CSV table of C-alpha atoms and ligand atoms in Angstrom, one decimal:
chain,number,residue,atom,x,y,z
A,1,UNK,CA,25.8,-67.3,-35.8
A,2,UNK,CA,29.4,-68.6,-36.3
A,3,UNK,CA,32.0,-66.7,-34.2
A,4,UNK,CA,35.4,-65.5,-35.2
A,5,UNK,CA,37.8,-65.9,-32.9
A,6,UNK,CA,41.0,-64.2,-33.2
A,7,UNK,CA,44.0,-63.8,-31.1
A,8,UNK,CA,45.8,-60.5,-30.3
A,9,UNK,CA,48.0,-61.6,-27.7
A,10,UNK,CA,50.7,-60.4,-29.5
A,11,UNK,CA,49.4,-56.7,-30.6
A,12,UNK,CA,52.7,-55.2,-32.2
A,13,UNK,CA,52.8,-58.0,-35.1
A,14,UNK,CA,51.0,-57.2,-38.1
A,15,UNK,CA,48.8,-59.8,-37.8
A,16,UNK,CA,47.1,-58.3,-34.9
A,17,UNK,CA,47.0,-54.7,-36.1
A,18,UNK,CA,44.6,-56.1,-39.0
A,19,UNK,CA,42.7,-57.9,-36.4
A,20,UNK,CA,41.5,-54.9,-34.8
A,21,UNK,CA,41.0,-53.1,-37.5
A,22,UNK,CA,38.7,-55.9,-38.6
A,23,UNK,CA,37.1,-55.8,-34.9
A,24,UNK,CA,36.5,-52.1,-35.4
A,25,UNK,CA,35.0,-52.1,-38.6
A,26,UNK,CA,32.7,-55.0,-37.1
A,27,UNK,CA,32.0,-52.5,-34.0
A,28,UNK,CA,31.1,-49.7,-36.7
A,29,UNK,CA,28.5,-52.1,-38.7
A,30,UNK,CA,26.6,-52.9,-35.7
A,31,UNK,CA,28.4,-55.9,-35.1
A,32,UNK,CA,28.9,-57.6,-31.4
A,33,UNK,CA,32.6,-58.0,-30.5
A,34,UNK,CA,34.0,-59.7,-26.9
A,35,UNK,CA,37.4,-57.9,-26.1
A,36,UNK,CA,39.9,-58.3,-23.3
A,37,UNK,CA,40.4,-55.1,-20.4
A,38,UNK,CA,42.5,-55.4,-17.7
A,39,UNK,CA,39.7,-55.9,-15.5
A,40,UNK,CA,37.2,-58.8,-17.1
A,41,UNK,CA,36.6,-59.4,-20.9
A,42,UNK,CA,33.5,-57.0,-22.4
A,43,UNK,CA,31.1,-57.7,-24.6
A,44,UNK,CA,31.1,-54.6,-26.9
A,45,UNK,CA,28.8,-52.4,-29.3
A,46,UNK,CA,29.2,-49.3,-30.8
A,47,UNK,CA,27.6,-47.2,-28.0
A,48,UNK,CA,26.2,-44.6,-30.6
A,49,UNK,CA,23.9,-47.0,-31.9
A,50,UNK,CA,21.0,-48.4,-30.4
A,51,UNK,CA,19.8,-51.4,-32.5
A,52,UNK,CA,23.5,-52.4,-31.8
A,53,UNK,CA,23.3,-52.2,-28.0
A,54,UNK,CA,19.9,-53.5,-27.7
A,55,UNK,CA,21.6,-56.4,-29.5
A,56,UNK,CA,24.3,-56.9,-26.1
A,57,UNK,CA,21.4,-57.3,-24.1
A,58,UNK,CA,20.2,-60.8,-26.1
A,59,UNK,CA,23.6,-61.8,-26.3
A,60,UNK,CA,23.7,-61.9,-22.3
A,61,UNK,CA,20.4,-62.6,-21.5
A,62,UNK,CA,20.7,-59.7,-19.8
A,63,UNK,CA,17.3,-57.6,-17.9
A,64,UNK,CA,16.7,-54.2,-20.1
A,65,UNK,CA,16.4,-52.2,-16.8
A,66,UNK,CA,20.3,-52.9,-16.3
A,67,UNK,CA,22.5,-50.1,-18.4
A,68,UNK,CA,26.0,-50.9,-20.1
A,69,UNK,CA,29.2,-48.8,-19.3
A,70,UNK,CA,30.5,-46.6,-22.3
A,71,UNK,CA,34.2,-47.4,-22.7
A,72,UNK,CA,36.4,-44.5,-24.2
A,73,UNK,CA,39.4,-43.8,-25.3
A,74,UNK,CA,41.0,-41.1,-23.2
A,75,UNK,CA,39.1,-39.5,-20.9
A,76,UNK,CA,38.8,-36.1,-22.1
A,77,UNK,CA,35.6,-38.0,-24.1
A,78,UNK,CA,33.2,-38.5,-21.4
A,79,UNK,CA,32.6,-34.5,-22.3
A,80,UNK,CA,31.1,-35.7,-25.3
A,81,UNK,CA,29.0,-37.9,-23.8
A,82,UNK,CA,28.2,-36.3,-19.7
A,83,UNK,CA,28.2,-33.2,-17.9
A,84,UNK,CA,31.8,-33.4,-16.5
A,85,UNK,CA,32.9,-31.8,-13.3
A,86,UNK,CA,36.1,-30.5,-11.8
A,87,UNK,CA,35.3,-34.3,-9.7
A,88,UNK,CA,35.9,-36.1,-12.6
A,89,UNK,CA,39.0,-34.4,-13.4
A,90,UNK,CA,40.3,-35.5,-10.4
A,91,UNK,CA,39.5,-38.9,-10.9
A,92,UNK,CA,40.6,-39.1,-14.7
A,93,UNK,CA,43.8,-37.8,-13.7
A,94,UNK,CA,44.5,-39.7,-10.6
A,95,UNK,CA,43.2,-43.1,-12.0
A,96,UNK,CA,42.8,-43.1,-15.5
A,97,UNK,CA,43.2,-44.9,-18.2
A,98,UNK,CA,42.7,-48.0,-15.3
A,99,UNK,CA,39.6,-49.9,-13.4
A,100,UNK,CA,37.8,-47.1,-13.1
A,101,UNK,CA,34.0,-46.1,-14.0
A,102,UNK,CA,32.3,-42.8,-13.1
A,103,UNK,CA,28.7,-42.5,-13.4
A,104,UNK,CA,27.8,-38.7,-14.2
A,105,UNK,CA,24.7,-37.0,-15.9
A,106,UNK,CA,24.0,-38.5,-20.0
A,107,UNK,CA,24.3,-36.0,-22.7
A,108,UNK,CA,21.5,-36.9,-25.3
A,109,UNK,CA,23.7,-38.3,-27.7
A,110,UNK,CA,23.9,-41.4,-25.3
A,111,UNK,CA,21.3,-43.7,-26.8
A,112,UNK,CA,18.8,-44.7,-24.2
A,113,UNK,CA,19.0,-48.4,-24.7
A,114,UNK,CA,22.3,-48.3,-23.4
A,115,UNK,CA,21.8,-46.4,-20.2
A,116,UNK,CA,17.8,-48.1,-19.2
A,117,UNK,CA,16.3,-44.7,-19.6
A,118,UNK,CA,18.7,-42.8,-16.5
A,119,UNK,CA,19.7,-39.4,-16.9
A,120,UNK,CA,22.7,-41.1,-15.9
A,121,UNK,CA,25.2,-42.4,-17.7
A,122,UNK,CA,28.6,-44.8,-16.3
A,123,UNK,CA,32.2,-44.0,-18.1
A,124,UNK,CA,35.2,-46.0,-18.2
A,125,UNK,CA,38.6,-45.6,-19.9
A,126,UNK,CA,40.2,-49.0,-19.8
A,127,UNK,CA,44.4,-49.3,-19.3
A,128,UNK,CA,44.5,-52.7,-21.6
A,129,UNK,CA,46.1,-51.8,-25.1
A,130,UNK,CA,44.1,-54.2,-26.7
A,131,UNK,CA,40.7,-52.2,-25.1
A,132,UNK,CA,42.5,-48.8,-26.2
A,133,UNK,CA,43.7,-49.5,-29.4
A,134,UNK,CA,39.9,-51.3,-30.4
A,135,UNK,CA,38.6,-48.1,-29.2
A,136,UNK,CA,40.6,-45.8,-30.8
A,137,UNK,CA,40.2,-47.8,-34.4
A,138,UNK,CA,36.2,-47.8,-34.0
A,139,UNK,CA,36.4,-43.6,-33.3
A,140,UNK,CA,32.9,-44.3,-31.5
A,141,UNK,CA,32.8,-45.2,-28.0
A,142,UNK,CA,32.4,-48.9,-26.7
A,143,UNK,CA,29.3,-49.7,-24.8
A,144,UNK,CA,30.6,-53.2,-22.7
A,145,UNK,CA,29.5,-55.1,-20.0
A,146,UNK,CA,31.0,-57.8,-18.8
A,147,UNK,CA,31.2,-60.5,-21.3
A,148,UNK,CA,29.4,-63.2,-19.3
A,149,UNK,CA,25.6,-65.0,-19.7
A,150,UNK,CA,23.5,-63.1,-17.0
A,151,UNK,CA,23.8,-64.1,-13.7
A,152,UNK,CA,27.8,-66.0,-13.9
A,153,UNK,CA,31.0,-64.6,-12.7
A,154,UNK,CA,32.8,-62.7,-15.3
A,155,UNK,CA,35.2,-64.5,-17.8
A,156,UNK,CA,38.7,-63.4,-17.2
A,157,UNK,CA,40.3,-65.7,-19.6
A,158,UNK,CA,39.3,-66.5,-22.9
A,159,UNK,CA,38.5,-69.8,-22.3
A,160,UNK,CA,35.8,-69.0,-20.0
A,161,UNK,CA,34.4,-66.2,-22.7
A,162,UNK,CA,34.0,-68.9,-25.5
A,163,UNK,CA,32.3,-71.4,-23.1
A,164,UNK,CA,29.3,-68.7,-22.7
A,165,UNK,CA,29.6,-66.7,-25.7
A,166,UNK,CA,30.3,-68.9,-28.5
A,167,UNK,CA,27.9,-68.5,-31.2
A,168,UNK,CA,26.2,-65.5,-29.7
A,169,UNK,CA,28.6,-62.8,-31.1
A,170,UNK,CA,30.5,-61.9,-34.1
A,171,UNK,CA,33.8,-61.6,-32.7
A,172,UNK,CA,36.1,-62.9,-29.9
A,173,UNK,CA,39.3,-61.7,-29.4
A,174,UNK,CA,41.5,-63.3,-27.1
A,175,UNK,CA,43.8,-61.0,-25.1
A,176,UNK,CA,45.2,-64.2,-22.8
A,177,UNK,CA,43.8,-64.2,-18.6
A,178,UNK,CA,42.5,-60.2,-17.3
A,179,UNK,CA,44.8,-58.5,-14.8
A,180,UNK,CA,42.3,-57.7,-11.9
A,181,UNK,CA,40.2,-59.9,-12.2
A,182,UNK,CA,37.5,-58.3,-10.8
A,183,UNK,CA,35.2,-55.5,-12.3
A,184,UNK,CA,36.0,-51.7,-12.5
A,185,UNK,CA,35.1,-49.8,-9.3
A,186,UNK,CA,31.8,-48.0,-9.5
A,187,UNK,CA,31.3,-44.6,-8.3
A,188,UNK,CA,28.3,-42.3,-8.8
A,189,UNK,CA,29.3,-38.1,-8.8
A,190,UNK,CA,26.2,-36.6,-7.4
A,191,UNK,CA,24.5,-33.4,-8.0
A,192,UNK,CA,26.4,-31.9,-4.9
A,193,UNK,CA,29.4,-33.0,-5.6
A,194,UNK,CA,30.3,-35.9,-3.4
A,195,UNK,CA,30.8,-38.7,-4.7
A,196,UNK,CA,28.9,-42.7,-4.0
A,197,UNK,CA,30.5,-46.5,-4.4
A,198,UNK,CA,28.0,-48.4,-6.0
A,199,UNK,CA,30.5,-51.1,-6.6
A,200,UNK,CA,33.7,-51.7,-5.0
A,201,UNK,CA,37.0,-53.0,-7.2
A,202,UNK,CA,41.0,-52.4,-7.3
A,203,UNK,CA,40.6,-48.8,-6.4
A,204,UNK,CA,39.6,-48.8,-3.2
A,205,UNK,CA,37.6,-46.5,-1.1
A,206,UNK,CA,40.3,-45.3,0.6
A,207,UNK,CA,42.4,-44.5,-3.0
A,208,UNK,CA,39.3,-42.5,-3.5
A,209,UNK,CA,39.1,-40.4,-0.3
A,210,UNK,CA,42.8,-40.0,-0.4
A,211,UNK,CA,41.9,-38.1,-4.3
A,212,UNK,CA,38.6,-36.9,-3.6
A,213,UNK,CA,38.3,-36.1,-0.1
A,214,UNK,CA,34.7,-37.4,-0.1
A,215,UNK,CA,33.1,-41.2,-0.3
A,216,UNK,CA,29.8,-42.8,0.9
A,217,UNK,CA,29.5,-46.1,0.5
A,218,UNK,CA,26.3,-47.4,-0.8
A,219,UNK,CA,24.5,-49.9,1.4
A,220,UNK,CA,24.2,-52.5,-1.1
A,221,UNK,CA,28.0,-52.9,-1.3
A,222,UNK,CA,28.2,-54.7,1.8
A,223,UNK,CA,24.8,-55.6,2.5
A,224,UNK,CA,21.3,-57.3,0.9
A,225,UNK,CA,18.4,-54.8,-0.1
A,226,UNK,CA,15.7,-54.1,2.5
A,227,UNK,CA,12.7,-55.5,0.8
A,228,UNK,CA,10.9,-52.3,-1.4
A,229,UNK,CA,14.8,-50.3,-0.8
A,230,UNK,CA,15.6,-48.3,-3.8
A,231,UNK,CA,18.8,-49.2,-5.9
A,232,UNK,CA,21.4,-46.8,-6.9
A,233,UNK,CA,23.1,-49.4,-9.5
A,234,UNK,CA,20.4,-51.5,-11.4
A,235,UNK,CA,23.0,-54.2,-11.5
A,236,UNK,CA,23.1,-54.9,-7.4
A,237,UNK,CA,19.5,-56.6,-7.5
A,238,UNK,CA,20.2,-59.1,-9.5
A,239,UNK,CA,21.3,-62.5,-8.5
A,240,UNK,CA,25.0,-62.6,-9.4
A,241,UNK,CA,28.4,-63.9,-10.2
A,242,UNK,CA,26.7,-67.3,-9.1
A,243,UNK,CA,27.5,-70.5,-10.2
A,244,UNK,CA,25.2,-73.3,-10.6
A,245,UNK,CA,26.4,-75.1,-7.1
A,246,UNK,CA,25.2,-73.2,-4.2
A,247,UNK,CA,28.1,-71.5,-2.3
A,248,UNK,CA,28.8,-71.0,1.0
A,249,UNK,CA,30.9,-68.3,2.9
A,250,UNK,CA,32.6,-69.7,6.0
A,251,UNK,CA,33.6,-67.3,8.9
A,252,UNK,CA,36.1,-67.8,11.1
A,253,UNK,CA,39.7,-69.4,11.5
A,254,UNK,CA,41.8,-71.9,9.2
A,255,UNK,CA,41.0,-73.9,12.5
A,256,UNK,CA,37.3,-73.8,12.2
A,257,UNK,CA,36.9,-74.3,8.8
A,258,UNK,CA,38.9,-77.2,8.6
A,259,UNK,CA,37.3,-78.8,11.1
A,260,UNK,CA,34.0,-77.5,9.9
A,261,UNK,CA,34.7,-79.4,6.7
A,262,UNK,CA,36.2,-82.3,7.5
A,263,UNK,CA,32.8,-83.5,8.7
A,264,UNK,CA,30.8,-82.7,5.6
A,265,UNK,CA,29.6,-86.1,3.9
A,266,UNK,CA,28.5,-84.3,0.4
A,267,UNK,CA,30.1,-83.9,-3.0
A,268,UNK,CA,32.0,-80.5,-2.4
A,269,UNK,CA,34.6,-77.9,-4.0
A,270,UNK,CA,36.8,-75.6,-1.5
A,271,UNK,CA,37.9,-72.0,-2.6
A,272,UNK,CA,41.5,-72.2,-0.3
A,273,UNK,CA,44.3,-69.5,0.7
A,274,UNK,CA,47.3,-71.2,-0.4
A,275,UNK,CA,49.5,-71.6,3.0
A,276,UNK,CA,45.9,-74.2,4.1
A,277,UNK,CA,45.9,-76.0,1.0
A,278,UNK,CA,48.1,-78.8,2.4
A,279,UNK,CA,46.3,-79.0,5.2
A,280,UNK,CA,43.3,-80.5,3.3
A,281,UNK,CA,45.1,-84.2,2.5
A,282,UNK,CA,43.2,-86.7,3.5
A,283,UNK,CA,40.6,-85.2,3.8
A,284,UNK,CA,39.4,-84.5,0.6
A,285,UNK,CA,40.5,-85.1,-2.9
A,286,UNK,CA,42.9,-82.7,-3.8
A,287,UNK,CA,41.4,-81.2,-7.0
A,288,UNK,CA,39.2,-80.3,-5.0
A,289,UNK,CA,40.7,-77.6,-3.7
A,290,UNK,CA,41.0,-74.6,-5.2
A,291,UNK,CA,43.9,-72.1,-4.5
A,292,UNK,CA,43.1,-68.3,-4.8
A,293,UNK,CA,46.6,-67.0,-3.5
A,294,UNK,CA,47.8,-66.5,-0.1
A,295,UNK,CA,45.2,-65.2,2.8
A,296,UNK,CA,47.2,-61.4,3.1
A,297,UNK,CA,47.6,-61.5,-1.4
A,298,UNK,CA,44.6,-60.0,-2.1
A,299,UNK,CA,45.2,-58.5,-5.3
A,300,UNK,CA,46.1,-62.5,-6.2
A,301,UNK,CA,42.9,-63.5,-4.9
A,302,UNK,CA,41.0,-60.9,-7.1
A,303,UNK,CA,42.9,-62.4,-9.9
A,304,UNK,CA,41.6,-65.9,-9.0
A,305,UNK,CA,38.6,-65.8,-7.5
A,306,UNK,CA,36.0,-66.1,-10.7
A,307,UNK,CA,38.1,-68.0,-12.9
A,308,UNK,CA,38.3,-70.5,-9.7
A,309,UNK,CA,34.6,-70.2,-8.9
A,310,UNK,CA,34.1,-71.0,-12.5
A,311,UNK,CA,36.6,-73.9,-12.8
A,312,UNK,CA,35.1,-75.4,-9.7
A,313,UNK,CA,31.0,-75.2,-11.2
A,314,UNK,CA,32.1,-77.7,-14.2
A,315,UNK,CA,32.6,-80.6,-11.9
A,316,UNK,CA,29.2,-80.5,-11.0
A,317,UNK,CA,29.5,-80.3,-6.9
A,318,UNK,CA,26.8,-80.2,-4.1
A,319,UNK,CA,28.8,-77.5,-2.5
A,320,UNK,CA,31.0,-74.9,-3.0
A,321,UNK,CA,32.8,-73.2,0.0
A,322,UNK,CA,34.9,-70.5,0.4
A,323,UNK,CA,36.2,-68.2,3.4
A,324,UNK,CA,34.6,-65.3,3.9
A,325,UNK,CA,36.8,-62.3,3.2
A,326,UNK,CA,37.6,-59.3,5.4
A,327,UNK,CA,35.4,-56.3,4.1
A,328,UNK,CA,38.1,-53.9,4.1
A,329,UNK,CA,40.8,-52.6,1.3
A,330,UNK,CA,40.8,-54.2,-1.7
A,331,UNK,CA,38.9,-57.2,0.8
A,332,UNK,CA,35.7,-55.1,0.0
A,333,UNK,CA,35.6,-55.7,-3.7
A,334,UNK,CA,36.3,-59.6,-2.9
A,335,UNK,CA,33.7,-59.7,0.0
A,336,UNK,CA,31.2,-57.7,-2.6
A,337,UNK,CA,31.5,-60.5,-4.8
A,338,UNK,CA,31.4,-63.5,-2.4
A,339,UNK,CA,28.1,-62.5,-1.1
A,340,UNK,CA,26.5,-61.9,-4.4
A,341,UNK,CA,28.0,-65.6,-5.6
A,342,UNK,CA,26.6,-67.2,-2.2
A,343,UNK,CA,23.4,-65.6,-2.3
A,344,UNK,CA,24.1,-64.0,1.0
A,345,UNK,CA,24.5,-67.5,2.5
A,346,UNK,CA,27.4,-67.3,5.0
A,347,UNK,CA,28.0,-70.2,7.8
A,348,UNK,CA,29.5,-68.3,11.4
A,349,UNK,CA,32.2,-71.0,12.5
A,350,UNK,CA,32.4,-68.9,15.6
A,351,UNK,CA,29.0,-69.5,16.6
A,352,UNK,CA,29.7,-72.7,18.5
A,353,UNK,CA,32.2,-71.4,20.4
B,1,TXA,O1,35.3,-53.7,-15.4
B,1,TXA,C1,34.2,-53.5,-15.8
B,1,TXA,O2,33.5,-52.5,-15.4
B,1,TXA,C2,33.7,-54.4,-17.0
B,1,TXA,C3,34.5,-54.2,-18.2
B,1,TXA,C4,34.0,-55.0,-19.4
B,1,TXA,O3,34.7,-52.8,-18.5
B,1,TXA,N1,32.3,-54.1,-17.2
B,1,TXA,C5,31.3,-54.4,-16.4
B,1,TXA,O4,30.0,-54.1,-16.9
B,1,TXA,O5,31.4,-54.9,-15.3
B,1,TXA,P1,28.7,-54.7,-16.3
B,1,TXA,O6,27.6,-54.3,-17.2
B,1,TXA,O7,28.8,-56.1,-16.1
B,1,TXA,O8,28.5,-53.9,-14.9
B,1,TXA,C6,28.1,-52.5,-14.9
B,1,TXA,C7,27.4,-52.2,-13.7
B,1,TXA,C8,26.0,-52.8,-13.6
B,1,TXA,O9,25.8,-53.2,-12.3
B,1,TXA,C9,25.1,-51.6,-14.0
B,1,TXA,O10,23.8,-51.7,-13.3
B,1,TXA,C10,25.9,-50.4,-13.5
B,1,TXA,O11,27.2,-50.7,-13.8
B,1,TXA,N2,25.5,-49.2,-14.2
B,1,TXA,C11,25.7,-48.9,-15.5
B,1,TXA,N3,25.2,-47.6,-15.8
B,1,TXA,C12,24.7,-47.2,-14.6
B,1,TXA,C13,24.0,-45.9,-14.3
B,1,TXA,N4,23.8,-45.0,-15.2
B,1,TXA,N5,23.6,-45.8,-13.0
B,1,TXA,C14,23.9,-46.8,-12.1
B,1,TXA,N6,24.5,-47.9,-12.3
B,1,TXA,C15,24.9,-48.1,-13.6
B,2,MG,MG1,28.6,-57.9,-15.3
């Protein structure tokens, strides 16, 4: 399939305002079109159609059992799609349009390709104008996941979308690098009205409670499956936001680490808070290291941390290590990731002492 790829980094000029026109009128013909939001690039279908949506899953590679968010345009729509609540209203008006998706009871209209045959159904109303004004020029709703090949981190910069996606989709429009960084914050509204994280992002537990006054926190946020342990969010079981390098998590000081490292004899990469960066000369090559922002700039780090874990998996290293992030704030989201990408593999540097 040859790919269009288009760029709408400037979306007043008239240039890009016939862009997205052609993107939607792709979207309505059952085409497959890859789209910037301010969270990770998506890989969208109109979500009213099934043949469509089935069609994202071969794009990705991606397991049938694991359902696609519906992207919409304000969020008033989810009532067309889910039984709303006065918990969602909440949400919508404290966080919406943003990095926000709220999983809530499908209406039959929602095609049950795209939600793996739940009664449930996830929501999101993106902030990016690109997202919003594609939405708004298809008039259907946007089923997206993230815009990677099964199993890699999220592309938040074109770049990193054409080098999985080229050839598998119609369209690619490139919106420049993603704002977060990091996915949309998941939370489930259950039948009793209180509300679950199933996936932990920019809007942080503690956003939600202050809203809300009511958050669990799954388990498999900050911790592996129990063998036979149900999952709330299909998604969690898989294998994820890995690169091909196996990466480790080290815990414990700047100290440690750099000691820690500066007796490893393989071929490796370093994910690096920016004030340790220099101390790393001469002891390993300097592109080597990677900066994701300073150790207290986590919304930096969020920013930086796939597109660095993806730089870092084209040179081909034994070894990629990284610090292992403090599970608390906007930490969670980054330490959510981290243990996906390392397979759970973290080294304690404190151990010895
Ligand atoms: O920021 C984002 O959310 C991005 C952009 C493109 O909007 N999208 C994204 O989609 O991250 P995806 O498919 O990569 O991740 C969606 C997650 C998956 O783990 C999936 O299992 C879970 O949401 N999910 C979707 N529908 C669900 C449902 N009805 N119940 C439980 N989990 C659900
Ligand atoms: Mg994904």
């Amino acid at each position: 399939m040859e790919t269009q790829m288009r760029d709408v980094r400037e979306l007043t000029s008239d240039a890009s305002k016939q862009t997205i026109q052609d993107a939607a009128c792709l979207i309505r013909g059952g085409s497959l079109v890859i789209f910037p939001t301010e969270t990770v690039y998506g890989l969208g279908a109109d979500a009213t159609n099934a043949e469509a949506c089935k069609r994202i899953y071969e794009a990705k590679g991606r397991p049938s059992d694991n359902p696609l968010i519906i992207h919409i345009a304000v969020p008033n729509d989810a009532e067309k799609y889910t039984y709303t609540s006065p918990l969602y209203d909440k949400i919508a008006e404290a966080f919406m349009p943003g990095p926000i998706t709220v999983i809530m009871p499908a209406k039959e209209i929602v095609p049950l390709t795209v939600r793996s045959g739940l009664e449930t159904v996830a929501v999101r109303c993106p902030s990016h104008p690109v997202s919003r004004a594609l939405i708004s020029a298809c008039g259907v709703p946007i089923a997206a996941p993230s815009a990677n090949l099964s199993g890699k981190p999220s592309p938040t910069c074109f770049a990193h979308v054409k080098e999985d996606m080229d050839g598998r989709v119609d369209m690619i429009l490139d919106g420049g690098p993603c704002e977060v960084g990091l996915e949309s914050t998941i939370v489930k509204i259950e039948s009793d009205n209180t509300l679950t994280l199933l996936r932990p992002g920019k809007i942080t537990p503690e956003d939600l409670y202050r809203v809300c006054q009511t958050i669990h926190i799954a388990p498999s946020v900050l911790d592996k499956l129990a063998e036979g342990e149900t999952v709330l969010s299909p998604g969690m079981k898989y294998r994820h936001y890995a690169p091909n390098a196996p990466v480790y998590l080290l815990k414990g000081d700047a100290i440690m680490r750099q000691n820690f490292l500066s007796a490893r004899k393989e071929y490796f990469g370093l994910l690096c808070y920016n004030e340790e960066a220099d101390g790393y000369r001469g002891i390993m090559a300097i592109e080597d290291v990677y900066r994701i922002g300073a150790s207290s700039d986590m919304e930096t780090q969020a920013h930086l941390l796939f597109y660095a874990l993806r730089e870092a998996d084209k040179k081909g290293y034994d070894a990629i290590y990284a610090p292992l992030p403090e599970a608390s704030g906007m930490g969670l989201a980054l330490y959510n990731r981290m243990i996906r990408a390392s397979a759970y593999q973290i080294i304690d540097l404190t151990e010895e002492l």
